[in-house]
Amino acid sequence: MTDHYLHRKSHRLNVHLTSQSEAIQNLTDDLLGEISSRISIQSRRRSRETLKKVLLNLIYNEITCGCIRYSRNKNDYAHHHRYGLLWLKYDRLIPLIDALIQLEYIEFLNGCWDKEQRQGLQSKIWTSPKFLEILINYLMNESFTDLLDREEPYQLIQMKDEKKRLIQYPEGRKIIQLRDQLKQYNRFINEQEISVNLTEAVMVDNTFWIDNFLKGLLDGSYKLKSFNLNSNIQELKSSTFTSTSSTIFSTIINTSIPNTTFNNHLQSLVALSSTKEELRNPFTDKLLTDQSFDIRDGFLSYLIFLNKAIKSFKKTKERKELLKVKKSLGELGIHNFDFILKYKSLHRVFNESFKNGGRFYGSPHINLPRHMRGFIHINGEPTIELDYDALHPTILYNLKGLEMVEDPYDIIPGPESRKIKKKVLLTALNAPSDKKAIRGIRKGLIDDGIRGDMLKDKFLKDLLDRTKKAHPLIESDIGSGKGKMLQNIDSTIANAILVELTKQKIPALPVHDSFVVPEQYEDELKKQMILQYKNILSFEPGITKKKKKYDNK
């Protein structure tokens, strides 16, 4: 079992991965032929699709240092036909995985009961050295940045239970209308070019590189459009190196990870090439030769190295600190960095009923760091972002026939920052009880790097009490789990805005309670945000234009 500590991060089998690569098609056919000599194949077409999904997930997780977790419980494969993918059945998937294990193409860890965590752990699989060896042969001439793509989900209107499992729901005219509206929006937005054009002053942390961009580049969410360095790549290639490859890699691995830059990574690849020695890992480092250089693959190589280097730290605290390390693009050696959204479709997720949730998900712009949204271009035009002011507290007041006249966060007494007070109120609105609210607030503060007495129960209870006293008119809503109901209202408003803008051929990107449109449509967006809010709540909302920032501070 190799590098098992690297596979601590597991991912569910991603059924939306696909590929148009001929090499992938050949690999799938050849392995299916080998497997069919061991097990009976009932439907070759569906078995082929199932095997292809498994192989694509293995490749994705190999590059990202992860593994696949999957259930061996037959009941977990009883999804309703509404969500499609009927060929991904227990009786088809499990025999294929077992055959790959028997053929020694994948390594595995059986599921078990974790006594400390008091929960069951699913089985895990990842690539074996034997599988990597054949991958190198099949994919040697493939670009990893274009290898995998992402499919739109079969069902655009989804409903999940409290455990976030997809469940059945009754069909009706309203649901058909919502689905048709979303299909129309997706058709329209997929005709637009949506790019993110970052300059060297933009600050980027390792969390974005590893958990957002690397994964998005590999799963078909993003594609590099243009890329320029501070230094000339030809100057790097003409440099003379005398170190051996083993010495170079030893130096890189032992260098402080936060100080690693794209330029010194390129220098190391050039040095490896100049030694004429075999590369350390042909599967991920076969990206630079003396004759040609693809900047996209070079940058992917850097991200792969950075990801693996960070995950090689066994202590969770060390990994978290490294993920927080932030540099400007200029400090990394990058002059400008433009990428496009390959995947732009949206779907909606309701929670347990059509009265809860319903927010939009899917398009990767939703998960971009906030400051990067200011660098989005649509069809080459700069954009603006308009945001509803304190949306959820305002909705609660409006539902009671009251107008929100003060900032709901600033009126909370105490020396804490507005950011902390906002986190407390919004977390408490989503929590079903005070106890769970305090737990959620503590986690949020820890994620923001706060330590010390502020995390103690006594302090957090006092902070929650002060929040309630500042809002006596909605005190009963705090710690009552109203968040999903509020999301249902804001998603209904968002849907109405998107429907109207799509009719006018105005491309818009929703981010829950804010919207991004080309600059020329700012007035129309504001008009629709006010109109659709008033149609539902009979009050005029506050709307703020987001300022362009180079950092998330």
Coordinates of C-alpha atoms in Angstrom, one line a residue:
M1 CA 0.0 0.0 0.0
T2 CA 1.8 3.2 -1.2
D3 CA 1.7 6.7 0.2
H4 CA -1.5 5.9 2.1
Y5 CA -1.3 9.1 4.2
L6 CA -1.8 11.0 1.0
H7 CA -5.2 9.4 0.5
R8 CA -6.8 10.6 3.8
K9 CA -9.0 12.9 1.7
S10 CA -11.7 10.9 0.1
H11 CA -14.3 12.0 -2.5
R12 CA -17.6 10.4 -3.5
L13 CA -17.7 8.9 -6.9
N14 CA -18.3 11.8 -9.2
V15 CA -20.9 10.7 -11.7
H16 CA -20.6 13.9 -13.7
L17 CA -17.1 13.4 -14.9
T18 CA -16.7 12.6 -18.6
S19 CA -14.1 12.7 -21.3
Q20 CA -14.0 12.9 -25.1
S21 CA -10.4 11.7 -25.2
E22 CA -9.8 8.8 -27.6
A23 CA -7.1 7.5 -25.3
I24 CA -9.6 7.2 -22.5
Q25 CA -12.0 5.4 -24.8
N26 CA -9.3 2.9 -25.7
L27 CA -8.2 2.4 -22.1
T28 CA -11.9 1.7 -21.1
D29 CA -12.4 -0.8 -23.9
D30 CA -9.2 -2.6 -23.3
L31 CA -9.8 -2.9 -19.5
L32 CA -13.4 -4.0 -20.1
G33 CA -12.1 -6.7 -22.4
E34 CA -9.8 -7.9 -19.7
I35 CA -12.5 -7.8 -17.0
S36 CA -15.0 -9.6 -19.1
S37 CA -12.7 -12.7 -19.0
R38 CA -13.3 -12.8 -15.3
I39 CA -16.9 -11.7 -14.8
S40 CA -20.1 -11.9 -16.8
I41 CA -21.1 -8.7 -18.5
Q42 CA -24.8 -8.3 -19.0
S43 CA -25.0 -5.0 -20.8
R44 CA -21.7 -4.1 -22.4
R45 CA -22.7 -0.5 -23.1
R46 CA -23.8 0.3 -19.6
S47 CA -20.9 -1.6 -18.1
R48 CA -18.6 0.4 -20.3
E49 CA -20.1 3.7 -19.1
T50 CA -19.8 2.5 -15.4
L51 CA -16.2 1.5 -15.9
K52 CA -15.4 4.7 -17.6
K53 CA -16.7 6.7 -14.7
V54 CA -14.6 4.7 -12.3
L55 CA -11.5 5.2 -14.4
L56 CA -12.0 8.9 -14.7
N57 CA -12.5 9.2 -11.0
L58 CA -9.3 7.2 -10.3
I59 CA -7.3 9.5 -12.7
Y60 CA -8.8 12.7 -11.1
N61 CA -8.0 11.5 -7.5
E62 CA -4.5 10.3 -8.5
I63 CA -3.6 13.8 -9.7
T64 CA -5.2 15.5 -6.6
C65 CA -3.8 13.0 -4.1
G66 CA -7.2 11.7 -3.1
C67 CA -9.1 8.5 -3.2
I68 CA -12.7 7.4 -4.0
R69 CA -15.1 6.4 -1.2
Y70 CA -18.0 4.3 -2.2
S71 CA -20.7 2.3 -0.5
R72 CA -21.0 -1.5 -0.6
N73 CA -24.6 -1.2 0.8
K74 CA -27.1 -2.1 -1.9
N75 CA -29.7 0.2 -0.4
D76 CA -27.5 3.2 -1.2
Y77 CA -28.0 2.6 -4.9
A78 CA -31.8 2.9 -4.9
H79 CA -32.0 6.4 -6.3
H80 CA -35.2 7.3 -8.1
H81 CA -35.2 7.2 -11.9
R82 CA -35.8 11.0 -11.8
Y83 CA -32.0 11.5 -11.2
G84 CA -30.9 9.3 -14.1
L85 CA -27.7 7.2 -14.4
L86 CA -29.6 4.0 -14.0
W87 CA -26.5 2.1 -15.3
L88 CA -24.6 3.0 -12.1
K89 CA -26.2 0.1 -10.3
Y90 CA -24.9 -1.9 -7.4
D91 CA -24.9 -5.1 -9.3
R92 CA -22.9 -3.5 -12.1
L93 CA -20.5 -1.2 -10.2
I94 CA -19.4 -3.5 -7.4
P95 CA -18.3 -6.4 -9.6
L96 CA -16.3 -4.0 -11.8
I97 CA -14.5 -2.5 -8.8
D98 CA -13.8 -6.0 -7.4
A99 CA -12.5 -7.1 -10.8
L100 CA -10.1 -4.1 -10.9
I101 CA -8.9 -5.0 -7.4
Q102 CA -8.3 -8.7 -8.4
L103 CA -6.4 -7.5 -11.5
E104 CA -4.3 -5.3 -9.1
Y105 CA -5.2 -2.1 -11.0
I106 CA -6.5 -0.5 -7.8
E107 CA -5.6 -0.6 -4.1
F108 CA -8.3 -0.5 -1.5
L109 CA -9.3 -0.1 2.1
N110 CA -12.4 -1.9 3.3
G111 CA -15.1 0.1 5.2
C112 CA -15.3 -0.3 8.9
W113 CA -16.8 1.2 12.1
D114 CA -14.8 4.0 13.7
K115 CA -15.2 3.6 17.4
E116 CA -13.7 7.0 18.3
Q117 CA -15.9 8.9 15.8
R118 CA -18.8 6.5 16.4
Q119 CA -19.6 6.3 12.7
G120 CA -19.2 4.0 9.8
L121 CA -16.5 4.6 7.2
Q122 CA -17.1 3.7 3.6
S123 CA -14.7 1.6 1.5
K124 CA -11.9 3.4 -0.4
I125 CA -10.0 2.8 -3.6
W126 CA -7.1 4.5 -5.4
T127 CA -4.7 3.8 -8.2
S128 CA -2.0 1.1 -7.9
P129 CA 1.5 1.3 -9.4
K130 CA 0.3 -1.2 -12.1
F131 CA -2.5 1.1 -13.1
L132 CA -0.2 4.1 -13.2
E133 CA 2.1 2.3 -15.5
I134 CA -0.6 1.6 -18.1
L135 CA -1.9 5.1 -17.7
I136 CA 1.5 6.5 -18.7
N137 CA 1.3 4.5 -21.9
Y138 CA -2.2 5.5 -22.8
L139 CA -2.0 9.2 -21.8
M140 CA 1.6 10.1 -22.7
N141 CA 0.4 12.4 -25.5
E142 CA -2.6 13.8 -23.7
S143 CA -2.8 17.2 -22.0
F144 CA -4.2 16.8 -18.5
T145 CA -5.8 20.2 -18.6
D146 CA -8.2 19.0 -21.3
L147 CA -8.5 15.4 -20.3
L148 CA -11.7 15.5 -18.2
D149 CA -15.0 17.3 -18.7
R150 CA -18.0 17.9 -16.6
E151 CA -21.6 16.9 -17.5
E152 CA -24.7 18.8 -16.6
P153 CA -26.8 16.8 -14.0
Y154 CA -29.6 14.8 -15.5
Q155 CA -32.1 16.5 -13.1
L156 CA -31.9 20.3 -12.8
I157 CA -34.5 20.5 -9.9
Q158 CA -33.2 18.4 -7.0
M159 CA -34.5 17.6 -3.6
K160 CA -32.4 16.3 -0.7
D161 CA -33.3 15.0 2.7
E162 CA -31.7 16.0 6.0
K163 CA -28.7 13.8 5.3
K164 CA -28.3 15.4 1.9
R165 CA -29.4 12.4 0.0
L166 CA -31.4 12.8 -3.3
I167 CA -35.0 12.0 -2.8
Q168 CA -38.2 11.7 -4.9
Y169 CA -40.7 14.6 -5.1
P170 CA -44.1 15.0 -6.7
E171 CA -44.3 16.5 -10.2
G172 CA -46.5 19.4 -10.9
R173 CA -47.0 22.4 -13.2
K174 CA -45.0 24.7 -11.0
I175 CA -42.0 22.3 -10.9
I176 CA -42.2 21.8 -14.7
Q177 CA -42.2 25.6 -15.1
L178 CA -39.2 26.0 -12.8
R179 CA -37.3 23.3 -14.7
D180 CA -38.2 24.9 -18.1
Q181 CA -37.0 28.3 -16.8
L182 CA -33.7 26.9 -15.7
K183 CA -33.2 25.0 -19.0
Q184 CA -33.8 28.3 -20.9
Y185 CA -31.3 30.1 -18.7
N186 CA -28.7 27.4 -19.1
R187 CA -29.0 27.4 -22.9
F188 CA -28.6 31.2 -22.9
I189 CA -25.7 31.4 -20.4
N190 CA -23.8 28.6 -22.2
E191 CA -23.7 30.8 -25.3
Q192 CA -21.7 33.5 -23.4
E193 CA -18.0 33.6 -22.7
I194 CA -17.4 34.1 -19.1
S195 CA -13.8 34.7 -18.1
V196 CA -11.8 35.8 -15.0
N197 CA -9.0 38.2 -15.9
L198 CA -6.6 38.5 -12.9
T199 CA -3.7 40.9 -12.7
E200 CA -0.4 40.5 -10.8
A201 CA -1.7 42.6 -7.9
V202 CA -4.5 40.1 -7.1
M203 CA -3.9 38.1 -3.8
V204 CA -4.4 34.3 -4.0
D205 CA -4.1 31.8 -1.2
N206 CA -3.2 28.1 -1.5
T207 CA -6.8 27.1 -0.6
F208 CA -7.9 28.6 -3.9
W209 CA -5.1 27.0 -5.9
I210 CA -5.6 23.5 -4.4
D211 CA -9.3 23.2 -3.5
N212 CA -10.8 25.4 -6.3
F213 CA -8.6 26.0 -9.3
L214 CA -6.7 22.7 -9.5
K215 CA -9.8 20.7 -9.2
G216 CA -11.7 22.9 -11.5
L217 CA -9.0 22.7 -14.1
L218 CA -9.1 18.9 -14.0
D219 CA -12.9 18.3 -13.8
G220 CA -13.8 20.6 -16.7
S221 CA -15.0 23.6 -14.8
Y222 CA -12.2 25.9 -15.9
K223 CA -9.8 26.3 -18.8
L224 CA -6.8 28.5 -19.0
K225 CA -7.3 31.3 -21.6
S226 CA -4.0 33.3 -21.5
F227 CA -1.1 33.3 -19.2
N228 CA 2.0 35.5 -19.0
L229 CA 5.0 35.4 -16.7
N230 CA 7.0 38.2 -15.2
S231 CA 10.2 36.6 -16.7
N232 CA 10.7 35.2 -20.1
I233 CA 10.3 31.4 -20.3
Q234 CA 13.1 31.3 -23.0
E235 CA 15.4 32.9 -20.4
L236 CA 14.6 30.1 -18.0
K237 CA 15.1 27.4 -20.7
S238 CA 18.4 28.8 -21.8
S239 CA 19.8 28.7 -18.2
T240 CA 22.5 26.2 -17.4
F241 CA 22.0 23.8 -14.6
T242 CA 24.5 21.2 -13.3
S243 CA 22.5 19.6 -10.5
T244 CA 21.1 16.2 -10.9
S245 CA 17.3 15.7 -10.9
S246 CA 17.4 14.0 -7.5
T247 CA 19.3 16.9 -5.9
I248 CA 16.8 19.4 -7.5
F249 CA 13.7 17.6 -6.2
S250 CA 15.3 17.2 -2.8
T251 CA 15.9 20.9 -2.7
I252 CA 12.4 21.7 -3.7
I253 CA 10.8 19.3 -1.2
N254 CA 12.9 20.7 1.7
T255 CA 12.3 24.3 0.7
S256 CA 9.6 26.0 2.8
I257 CA 6.4 25.5 0.8
P258 CA 5.1 29.0 1.3
N259 CA 8.1 30.3 -0.5
T260 CA 7.6 28.2 -3.6
T261 CA 6.8 30.1 -6.7
F262 CA 5.8 29.2 -10.2
N263 CA 9.0 30.5 -11.7
N264 CA 11.3 28.5 -9.5
H265 CA 9.2 25.4 -10.2
L266 CA 9.7 26.0 -13.9
Q267 CA 13.4 26.4 -13.3
S268 CA 13.4 23.0 -11.6
L269 CA 11.5 21.4 -14.6
V270 CA 14.0 23.0 -17.0
A271 CA 16.9 21.6 -14.9
L272 CA 15.3 18.1 -15.0
S273 CA 15.0 18.3 -18.7
S274 CA 18.6 19.5 -19.1
T275 CA 19.9 16.4 -17.2
K276 CA 18.4 14.1 -19.8
E277 CA 17.4 11.8 -17.0
E278 CA 14.0 10.2 -16.6
L279 CA 11.5 12.4 -14.7
R280 CA 10.6 11.6 -11.2
N281 CA 6.9 10.8 -12.0
P282 CA 6.2 10.5 -15.7
F283 CA 2.5 10.6 -15.0
T284 CA 2.5 14.1 -13.7
D285 CA 5.9 15.6 -14.5
K286 CA 6.1 14.7 -18.3
L287 CA 5.3 18.4 -19.0
L288 CA 8.5 20.0 -20.2
T289 CA 11.0 19.0 -22.9
D290 CA 13.8 20.8 -24.7
Q291 CA 11.8 21.1 -27.9
S292 CA 8.4 22.4 -26.7
F293 CA 6.6 23.8 -23.7
D294 CA 3.0 24.2 -22.9
I295 CA 2.4 26.9 -20.3
R296 CA -0.9 25.4 -19.2
D297 CA 0.7 22.0 -18.5
G298 CA 3.6 23.7 -16.8
F299 CA 1.2 25.6 -14.5
L300 CA -0.8 22.4 -13.8
S301 CA 2.5 20.7 -12.9
Y302 CA 3.2 23.5 -10.3
L303 CA -0.3 23.1 -8.8
I304 CA 0.1 19.3 -8.6
F305 CA 3.4 19.7 -6.9
L306 CA 2.1 22.3 -4.4
N307 CA -0.9 20.1 -3.6
K308 CA 1.2 17.0 -3.0
A309 CA 3.7 19.0 -1.0
I310 CA 1.1 20.4 1.3
K311 CA -0.7 17.1 1.8
S312 CA 2.6 15.4 2.7
F313 CA 2.4 17.2 6.0
K314 CA 0.7 14.6 8.3
K315 CA -0.4 17.1 11.0
T316 CA -3.8 18.7 10.1
K317 CA -2.8 22.0 11.8
E318 CA 0.3 22.3 9.5
R319 CA -1.7 21.6 6.4
K320 CA -4.3 24.2 7.3
E321 CA -1.7 26.8 7.9
L322 CA -0.1 26.1 4.6
L323 CA -3.4 26.4 2.8
K324 CA -3.9 29.9 4.3
V325 CA -0.6 31.1 2.8
K326 CA -1.3 34.0 0.5
K327 CA 0.7 35.6 -2.3
S328 CA 0.0 38.1 -5.1
L329 CA 0.2 36.7 -8.6
G330 CA 3.2 38.9 -9.2
E331 CA 5.1 37.3 -6.3
L332 CA 4.4 33.9 -7.9
G333 CA 6.0 35.1 -11.1
I334 CA 2.8 35.6 -13.0
H335 CA 2.0 38.9 -14.8
N336 CA -1.6 38.2 -15.8
F337 CA -3.7 35.1 -15.5
D338 CA -7.0 34.7 -17.5
F339 CA -9.2 31.6 -17.4
I340 CA -12.7 30.9 -18.7
L341 CA -15.6 28.9 -17.2
K342 CA -16.0 25.8 -19.3
Y343 CA -19.0 24.8 -17.2
K344 CA -21.7 27.4 -16.7
S345 CA -25.0 25.6 -16.1
L346 CA -27.0 25.9 -12.9
H347 CA -29.3 23.5 -11.0
R348 CA -31.5 24.1 -7.9
V349 CA -31.5 22.1 -4.6
F350 CA -34.5 22.1 -2.3
N351 CA -34.3 20.7 1.2
E352 CA -37.0 18.2 2.2
S353 CA -39.8 20.2 0.6
F354 CA -40.3 23.0 -1.9
K355 CA -40.8 25.4 1.0
N356 CA -37.1 25.1 2.0
G357 CA -33.9 25.9 0.1
G358 CA -34.0 26.0 -3.7
R359 CA -30.8 28.0 -4.1
F360 CA -28.8 27.8 -7.3
Y361 CA -25.6 25.7 -7.6
G362 CA -23.3 24.3 -10.3
S363 CA -21.5 27.0 -12.1
P364 CA -18.0 27.5 -10.6
H365 CA -18.3 31.3 -10.4
I366 CA -20.4 30.7 -7.2
N367 CA -17.3 29.2 -5.4
L368 CA -14.8 31.9 -6.6
P369 CA -13.3 33.9 -3.8
R370 CA -15.4 37.1 -3.4
H371 CA -12.7 39.5 -4.5
M372 CA -12.2 37.5 -7.8
R373 CA -15.8 38.1 -8.8
G374 CA -14.7 41.7 -9.5
F375 CA -12.5 40.5 -12.3
I376 CA -15.2 38.5 -14.1
H377 CA -15.7 39.5 -17.8
I378 CA -18.8 38.5 -19.8
N379 CA -18.2 38.4 -23.6
G380 CA -15.0 40.5 -23.0
E381 CA -16.9 43.2 -21.1
P382 CA -16.1 44.1 -17.4
T383 CA -18.9 43.4 -15.0
I384 CA -20.4 44.8 -11.8
E385 CA -22.0 43.0 -8.8
L386 CA -25.0 44.2 -6.9
D387 CA -25.8 42.8 -3.5
Y388 CA -29.0 42.9 -1.3
D389 CA -28.2 44.6 2.0
A390 CA -28.5 42.2 5.1
L391 CA -31.0 40.1 3.1
H392 CA -32.1 37.4 5.6
P393 CA -32.6 39.7 8.7
T394 CA -34.4 42.2 6.4
I395 CA -36.7 39.5 5.1
L396 CA -37.6 38.5 8.6
Y397 CA -38.6 42.0 9.5
N398 CA -40.5 42.5 6.3
L399 CA -42.5 39.3 6.8
K400 CA -43.7 40.9 10.1
G401 CA -44.7 44.0 8.2
L402 CA -41.7 46.0 9.6
E403 CA -39.1 47.9 7.7
M404 CA -35.4 47.4 8.5
V405 CA -34.1 51.0 9.1
E406 CA -30.8 50.2 10.8
D407 CA -27.9 47.9 10.0
P408 CA -28.9 44.7 11.8
Y409 CA -25.3 43.8 12.6
D410 CA -24.0 47.2 13.9
I411 CA -26.9 47.5 16.4
I412 CA -25.7 44.4 18.3
P413 CA -23.9 45.9 21.3
G414 CA -20.3 45.0 22.2
P415 CA -16.7 45.6 21.0
E416 CA -16.7 42.8 18.4
S417 CA -16.3 43.7 14.7
R418 CA -19.3 43.9 12.4
K419 CA -17.9 40.9 10.6
I420 CA -18.1 38.8 13.8
K421 CA -21.6 40.1 14.7
K422 CA -22.8 39.3 11.1
K423 CA -21.5 35.8 11.4
V424 CA -23.3 35.3 14.8
L425 CA -26.7 36.5 13.6
L426 CA -26.6 34.6 10.3
T427 CA -25.3 31.4 11.9
A428 CA -28.0 31.6 14.6
L429 CA -30.8 32.1 12.0
N430 CA -29.7 28.8 10.3
A431 CA -29.3 26.8 13.5
P432 CA -32.3 24.9 14.9
S433 CA -31.3 25.6 18.6
D434 CA -29.2 27.9 20.7
K435 CA -26.8 25.0 21.4
K436 CA -26.2 24.2 17.8
A437 CA -26.0 28.0 17.1
I438 CA -23.1 28.3 19.6
R439 CA -21.4 25.3 18.0
G440 CA -21.7 26.7 14.5
I441 CA -20.5 30.2 15.6
R442 CA -17.5 28.7 17.3
K443 CA -16.6 26.7 14.1
G444 CA -17.0 29.9 12.0
L445 CA -14.7 31.9 14.3
I446 CA -12.1 29.1 14.3
D447 CA -12.2 29.1 10.4
D448 CA -11.5 32.8 10.5
G449 CA -8.4 32.2 12.6
I450 CA -9.9 33.4 16.0
R451 CA -8.5 31.8 19.1
G452 CA -8.7 32.2 22.9
D453 CA -11.5 33.2 25.2
M454 CA -13.8 34.2 22.4
L455 CA -14.4 30.5 21.7
K456 CA -15.5 29.6 25.2
D457 CA -19.2 28.7 25.8
K458 CA -19.6 31.6 28.3
F459 CA -18.5 34.2 25.8
L460 CA -20.4 32.8 22.9
K461 CA -23.6 32.5 24.9
D462 CA -23.3 36.1 26.0
L463 CA -22.7 37.2 22.4
L464 CA -25.8 35.2 21.3
D465 CA -27.9 36.8 24.1
R466 CA -26.7 40.3 23.0
T467 CA -27.7 39.5 19.5
K468 CA -31.2 38.5 20.5
K469 CA -31.7 41.5 22.7
A470 CA -30.7 43.7 19.8
H471 CA -33.5 42.2 17.7
P472 CA -36.5 41.6 20.1
L473 CA -38.9 41.6 17.2
I474 CA -37.3 38.6 15.6
E475 CA -35.9 37.0 18.7
S476 CA -38.0 33.9 18.4
D477 CA -36.6 33.4 14.9
I478 CA -33.0 33.3 16.2
G479 CA -31.9 29.7 16.9
S480 CA -35.1 28.3 15.3
G481 CA -33.8 27.0 12.0
K482 CA -35.4 29.6 9.8
G483 CA -32.4 29.6 7.4
K484 CA -33.8 27.1 4.9
M485 CA -37.1 29.0 4.7
L486 CA -35.2 32.3 4.1
Q487 CA -33.2 30.6 1.4
N488 CA -36.4 29.6 -0.3
I489 CA -37.5 33.2 -0.4
D490 CA -34.2 34.5 -1.7
S491 CA -34.0 31.8 -4.3
T492 CA -37.5 32.6 -5.5
I493 CA -36.5 36.2 -5.9
A494 CA -33.3 35.2 -7.7
N495 CA -35.2 32.9 -10.1
A496 CA -37.6 35.8 -11.0
I497 CA -34.7 38.1 -11.7
L498 CA -32.9 35.6 -13.9
V499 CA -36.1 34.8 -15.8
E500 CA -36.6 38.5 -16.6
L501 CA -33.0 39.2 -17.5
T502 CA -32.8 36.1 -19.7
K503 CA -35.9 37.4 -21.6
Q504 CA -34.0 40.6 -22.3
K505 CA -30.9 38.7 -23.4
I506 CA -28.9 40.1 -20.4
P507 CA -26.4 37.5 -19.1
A508 CA -26.4 37.4 -15.3
L509 CA -24.6 35.2 -12.8
P510 CA -26.3 34.7 -9.4
V511 CA -24.4 34.2 -6.2
H512 CA -27.3 33.5 -3.8
D513 CA -28.2 37.1 -2.9
S514 CA -26.0 39.0 -5.3
F515 CA -25.8 39.2 -9.1
V516 CA -23.0 39.8 -11.7
V517 CA -23.8 41.4 -15.0
P518 CA -21.9 43.4 -17.7
E519 CA -21.4 47.0 -16.7
Q520 CA -23.9 48.3 -19.3
Y521 CA -26.8 46.5 -17.6
E522 CA -26.3 47.8 -14.1
D523 CA -29.4 49.9 -14.1
E524 CA -31.6 47.2 -15.4
L525 CA -30.3 44.7 -12.8
K526 CA -31.0 47.1 -10.0
K527 CA -34.5 47.7 -11.4
Q528 CA -35.2 44.0 -11.4
M529 CA -33.8 43.4 -8.0
I530 CA -36.1 46.0 -6.5
L531 CA -39.1 44.9 -8.5
Q532 CA -38.9 41.2 -7.8
Y533 CA -38.3 41.8 -4.1
K534 CA -41.3 44.1 -3.8
N535 CA -43.5 41.6 -5.7
I536 CA -42.9 39.1 -2.9
L537 CA -42.3 41.1 0.3
S538 CA -44.0 44.5 -0.5
F539 CA -41.0 46.5 0.7
E540 CA -38.1 48.2 -1.2
P541 CA -34.8 46.5 -0.4
G542 CA -31.4 48.1 0.1
I543 CA -28.9 47.3 -2.7
T544 CA -25.2 47.9 -2.7
K545 CA -22.7 47.9 -5.5
K546 CA -19.6 45.7 -4.6
K547 CA -16.3 47.5 -4.8
K548 CA -13.5 45.9 -6.8
K549 CA -10.9 44.4 -4.4
Y550 CA -7.5 42.7 -4.9
D551 CA -7.8 40.8 -1.7
N552 CA -10.5 39.1 0.4
K553 CA -9.8 41.2 3.5

